[in-house]
PDB file of C-alpha atoms in Angstrom:
ATOM      1  CA  UNK H  25     -91.606-114.807  15.823  1.00  0.00           C
ATOM      2  CA  UNK H  26     -88.467-113.139  17.067  1.00  0.00           C
ATOM      3  CA  UNK H  27     -89.442-109.871  18.735  1.00  0.00           C
ATOM      4  CA  UNK H  28     -88.074-106.426  18.177  1.00  0.00           C
ATOM      5  CA  UNK H  29     -85.494-105.519  20.790  1.00  0.00           C
ATOM      6  CA  UNK H  30     -85.014-101.979  22.052  1.00  0.00           C
ATOM      7  CA  UNK H  31     -81.918-100.737  23.796  1.00  0.00           C
ATOM      8  CA  UNK H  32     -80.246 -97.485  24.719  1.00  0.00           C
ATOM      9  CA  UNK H  33     -82.560 -96.198  27.394  1.00  0.00           C
ATOM     10  CA  UNK H  34     -81.322 -94.800  30.644  1.00  0.00           C
ATOM     11  CA  UNK H  35     -81.402 -91.882  33.018  1.00  0.00           C
ATOM     12  CA  UNK H  36     -80.310 -88.435  31.915  1.00  0.00           C
ATOM     13  CA  UNK H  37     -80.684 -84.893  33.109  1.00  0.00           C
ATOM     14  CA  UNK H  38     -82.904 -82.422  31.332  1.00  0.00           C
ATOM     15  CA  UNK H  39     -81.243 -81.169  28.189  1.00  0.00           C
ATOM     16  CA  UNK H  40     -79.352 -84.391  27.680  1.00  0.00           C
ATOM     17  CA  UNK H  41     -79.433 -86.851  24.813  1.00  0.00           C
ATOM     18  CA  UNK H  42     -79.995 -90.540  24.267  1.00  0.00           C
ATOM     19  CA  UNK H  43     -79.939 -92.781  21.239  1.00  0.00           C
ATOM     20  CA  UNK H  44     -82.349 -95.674  21.231  1.00  0.00           C
ATOM     21  CA  UNK H  45     -81.885 -98.707  19.017  1.00  0.00           C
ATOM     22  CA  UNK H  46     -84.425-101.202  17.755  1.00  0.00           C
ATOM     23  CA  UNK H  47     -83.057-104.428  16.353  1.00  0.00           C
ATOM     24  CA  UNK H  48     -85.270-106.287  13.917  1.00  0.00           C
ATOM     25  CA  UNK H  49     -84.981-109.985  13.281  1.00  0.00           C
ATOM     26  CA  UNK H  50     -87.079-112.912  12.151  1.00  0.00           C
ATOM     27  CA  UNK H  51     -90.423-111.852  10.763  1.00  0.00           C
ATOM     28  CA  UNK H  52     -89.783-108.195  11.505  1.00  0.00           C
ATOM     29  CA  UNK H  53     -87.070-108.178   8.848  1.00  0.00           C
ATOM     30  CA  UNK H  54     -89.913-108.459   6.355  1.00  0.00           C
ATOM     31  CA  UNK H  55     -91.912-105.552   7.705  1.00  0.00           C
ATOM     32  CA  UNK H  56     -92.082-102.249   5.874  1.00  0.00           C
ATOM     33  CA  UNK H  57     -93.122 -99.816   8.566  1.00  0.00           C
ATOM     34  CA  UNK H  58     -91.271 -98.950  11.753  1.00  0.00           C
ATOM     35  CA  UNK H  59     -92.295 -96.614  14.507  1.00  0.00           C
ATOM     36  CA  UNK H  60     -91.408 -95.387  17.950  1.00  0.00           C
ATOM     37  CA  UNK H  61     -93.897 -95.003  20.758  1.00  0.00           C
ATOM     38  CA  UNK H  62     -93.705 -94.121  24.400  1.00  0.00           C
ATOM     39  CA  UNK H  63     -95.937 -94.636  27.373  1.00  0.00           C
ATOM     40  CA  UNK H  64     -95.716 -92.888  30.693  1.00  0.00           C
ATOM     41  CA  UNK H  65     -97.433 -94.314  33.773  1.00  0.00           C
ATOM     42  CA  UNK H  66    -101.139 -93.629  33.706  1.00  0.00           C
ATOM     43  CA  UNK H  67    -101.075 -92.352  30.136  1.00  0.00           C
ATOM     44  CA  UNK H  68    -101.922 -93.790  26.761  1.00  0.00           C
ATOM     45  CA  UNK H  69     -99.212 -95.033  24.468  1.00  0.00           C
ATOM     46  CA  UNK H  70     -98.095 -92.086  22.364  1.00  0.00           C
ATOM     47  CA  UNK H  71     -96.858 -92.323  18.802  1.00  0.00           C
ATOM     48  CA  UNK H  72     -93.646 -90.383  18.271  1.00  0.00           C
ATOM     49  CA  UNK H  73     -92.256 -91.184  14.865  1.00  0.00           C
ATOM     50  CA  UNK H  74     -92.573 -93.594  11.982  1.00  0.00           C
ATOM     51  CA  UNK H  75     -90.869 -94.345   8.710  1.00  0.00           C
ATOM     52  CA  UNK H  76     -91.099 -96.551   5.677  1.00  0.00           C
ATOM     53  CA  UNK H  77     -88.469 -99.231   5.460  1.00  0.00           C
ATOM     54  CA  UNK H  78     -85.542 -98.075   3.355  1.00  0.00           C
ATOM     55  CA  UNK H  79     -87.141 -94.692   2.743  1.00  0.00           C
ATOM     56  CA  UNK H  80     -85.909 -91.246   3.691  1.00  0.00           C
ATOM     57  CA  UNK H  81     -89.283 -89.903   4.789  1.00  0.00           C
ATOM     58  CA  UNK H  82     -89.801 -89.347   8.491  1.00  0.00           C
ATOM     59  CA  UNK H  83     -92.915 -88.384  10.382  1.00  0.00           C
ATOM     60  CA  UNK H  84     -92.925 -86.950  13.878  1.00  0.00           C
ATOM     61  CA  UNK H  85     -95.409 -86.062  16.524  1.00  0.00           C
ATOM     62  CA  UNK H  86     -95.502 -82.412  17.486  1.00  0.00           C
ATOM     63  CA  UNK H  87     -94.328 -83.247  20.981  1.00  0.00           C
ATOM     64  CA  UNK H  88     -90.928 -84.389  19.718  1.00  0.00           C
ATOM     65  CA  UNK H  89     -90.565 -82.640  16.374  1.00  0.00           C
ATOM     66  CA  UNK H  90     -87.235 -80.876  16.143  1.00  0.00           C
ATOM     67  CA  UNK H  91     -85.800 -82.790  19.089  1.00  0.00           C
ATOM     68  CA  UNK H  92     -86.035 -86.438  18.053  1.00  0.00           C
ATOM     69  CA  UNK H  93     -84.730 -87.941  14.832  1.00  0.00           C
ATOM     70  CA  UNK H  94     -85.408 -91.392  13.451  1.00  0.00           C
ATOM     71  CA  UNK H  95     -82.921 -93.240  11.281  1.00  0.00           C
ATOM     72  CA  UNK H  96     -82.261 -96.713   9.953  1.00  0.00           C
ATOM     73  CA  UNK H  97     -79.408 -99.018   9.101  1.00  0.00           C
ATOM     74  CA  UNK H  98     -80.657-100.349   5.784  1.00  0.00           C
ATOM     75  CA  UNK H  99     -78.370-103.373   5.914  1.00  0.00           C
ATOM     76  CA  UNK H 100     -80.082-104.972   8.885  1.00  0.00           C
ATOM     77  CA  UNK H 101     -83.159-102.759   9.341  1.00  0.00           C
ATOM     78  CA  UNK H 102     -82.052-101.594  12.754  1.00  0.00           C
ATOM     79  CA  UNK H 103     -83.867 -98.375  13.514  1.00  0.00           C
ATOM     80  CA  UNK H 104     -82.748 -95.628  15.841  1.00  0.00           C
ATOM     81  CA  UNK H 105     -84.264 -92.749  17.684  1.00  0.00           C
ATOM     82  CA  UNK H 106     -81.845 -89.951  18.466  1.00  0.00           C
ATOM     83  CA  UNK H 107     -83.305 -87.894  21.272  1.00  0.00           C
ATOM     84  CA  UNK H 108     -81.909 -84.494  22.155  1.00  0.00           C
ATOM     85  CA  UNK H 109     -82.959 -81.644  24.412  1.00  0.00           C
ATOM     86  CA  UNK H 110     -84.717 -84.140  26.614  1.00  0.00           C
ATOM     87  CA  UNK H 111     -87.302 -82.879  29.040  1.00  0.00           C
ATOM     88  CA  UNK H 112     -88.693 -84.431  32.210  1.00  0.00           C
ATOM     89  CA  UNK H 113     -91.988 -84.924  30.387  1.00  0.00           C
ATOM     90  CA  UNK H 114     -90.157 -87.238  27.984  1.00  0.00           C
ATOM     91  CA  UNK H 115     -89.836 -89.751  30.803  1.00  0.00           C
ATOM     92  CA  UNK H 116     -91.558 -92.931  29.666  1.00  0.00           C
ATOM     93  CA  UNK H 117     -91.098 -96.454  28.474  1.00  0.00           C
ATOM     94  CA  UNK H 118     -90.093 -96.259  24.828  1.00  0.00           C
ATOM     95  CA  UNK H 119     -91.206 -98.940  22.405  1.00  0.00           C
ATOM     96  CA  UNK H 120     -90.288 -99.878  18.886  1.00  0.00           C
ATOM     97  CA  UNK H 121     -93.079-101.156  16.665  1.00  0.00           C
ATOM     98  CA  UNK H 122     -93.303-102.632  13.202  1.00  0.00           C
ATOM     99  CA  UNK H 123     -95.945-103.669  10.740  1.00  0.00           C
ATOM    100  CA  UNK H 124     -96.205-104.872   7.176  1.00  0.00           C
ATOM    101  CA  UNK H 125     -97.395-101.578   5.745  1.00  0.00           C
ATOM    102  CA  UNK H 126     -97.459 -97.922   6.698  1.00  0.00           C
ATOM    103  CA  UNK H 127    -101.071 -97.398   5.773  1.00  0.00           C
ATOM    104  CA  UNK H 128    -103.522 -96.009   8.254  1.00  0.00           C
ATOM    105  CA  UNK H 129    -102.736 -93.960  11.323  1.00  0.00           C
ATOM    106  CA  UNK H 130     -99.166 -94.904  12.164  1.00  0.00           C
ATOM    107  CA  UNK H 131     -99.265 -92.795  15.298  1.00  0.00           C
ATOM    108  CA  UNK H 132    -101.829 -95.206  16.729  1.00  0.00           C
ATOM    109  CA  UNK H 133    -100.432 -98.118  18.689  1.00  0.00           C
ATOM    110  CA  UNK H 134    -103.301-100.421  17.764  1.00  0.00           C
ATOM    111  CA  UNK H 135    -102.184-100.357  14.146  1.00  0.00           C
ATOM    112  CA  UNK H 136     -98.947-102.274  14.768  1.00  0.00           C
ATOM    113  CA  UNK H 137     -98.605-106.020  15.037  1.00  0.00           C
ATOM    114  CA  UNK H 138     -95.015-106.260  16.266  1.00  0.00           C
ATOM    115  CA  UNK H 139     -93.629-104.676  19.404  1.00  0.00           C
ATOM    116  CA  UNK H 140     -90.478-104.705  21.427  1.00  0.00           C
ATOM    117  CA  UNK H 141     -90.445-105.007  25.192  1.00  0.00           C
ATOM    118  CA  UNK H 142     -89.530-101.381  25.711  1.00  0.00           C
ATOM    119  CA  UNK H 143     -86.606 -99.456  27.109  1.00  0.00           C
ATOM    120  CA  UNK H 144     -86.999 -97.010  29.958  1.00  0.00           C
ATOM    121  CA  UNK H 145     -86.036 -93.369  29.527  1.00  0.00           C
ATOM    122  CA  UNK H 146     -85.948 -91.220  32.628  1.00  0.00           C
ATOM    123  CA  UNK H 147     -85.220 -87.512  32.414  1.00  0.00           C
ATOM    124  CA  UNK H 148     -84.592 -85.672  35.652  1.00  0.00           C
ATOM    125  CA  UNK H 149     -84.896 -81.965  36.280  1.00  0.00           C
TER     126      UNK H 149
END
């Protein structure tokens, strides 16, 4: 199984923006649910956003609602997370996840079978 691959992380100052990408290939091209998570040191993995493949609906956690936006390139299923107004508390490893269906709690990490390796986002004050 070819894994999901995240990119686009980096270090920015508070108030800055980043755009994360998640490239799907292999089995993940057949999945129908994509999500973004993050995990800061010592904290649980936090669900941020999810979407149905090829669908316009987006779901966001309160912590990022209004600041983060998820999108998708329908041609290759690449998904993106546009992050704006970044805060130091957004500092974390950001992960892309995918699964066959969007049923259940898609803000829960345990519900996803496919994961990328993560891309680090660091927001300084």
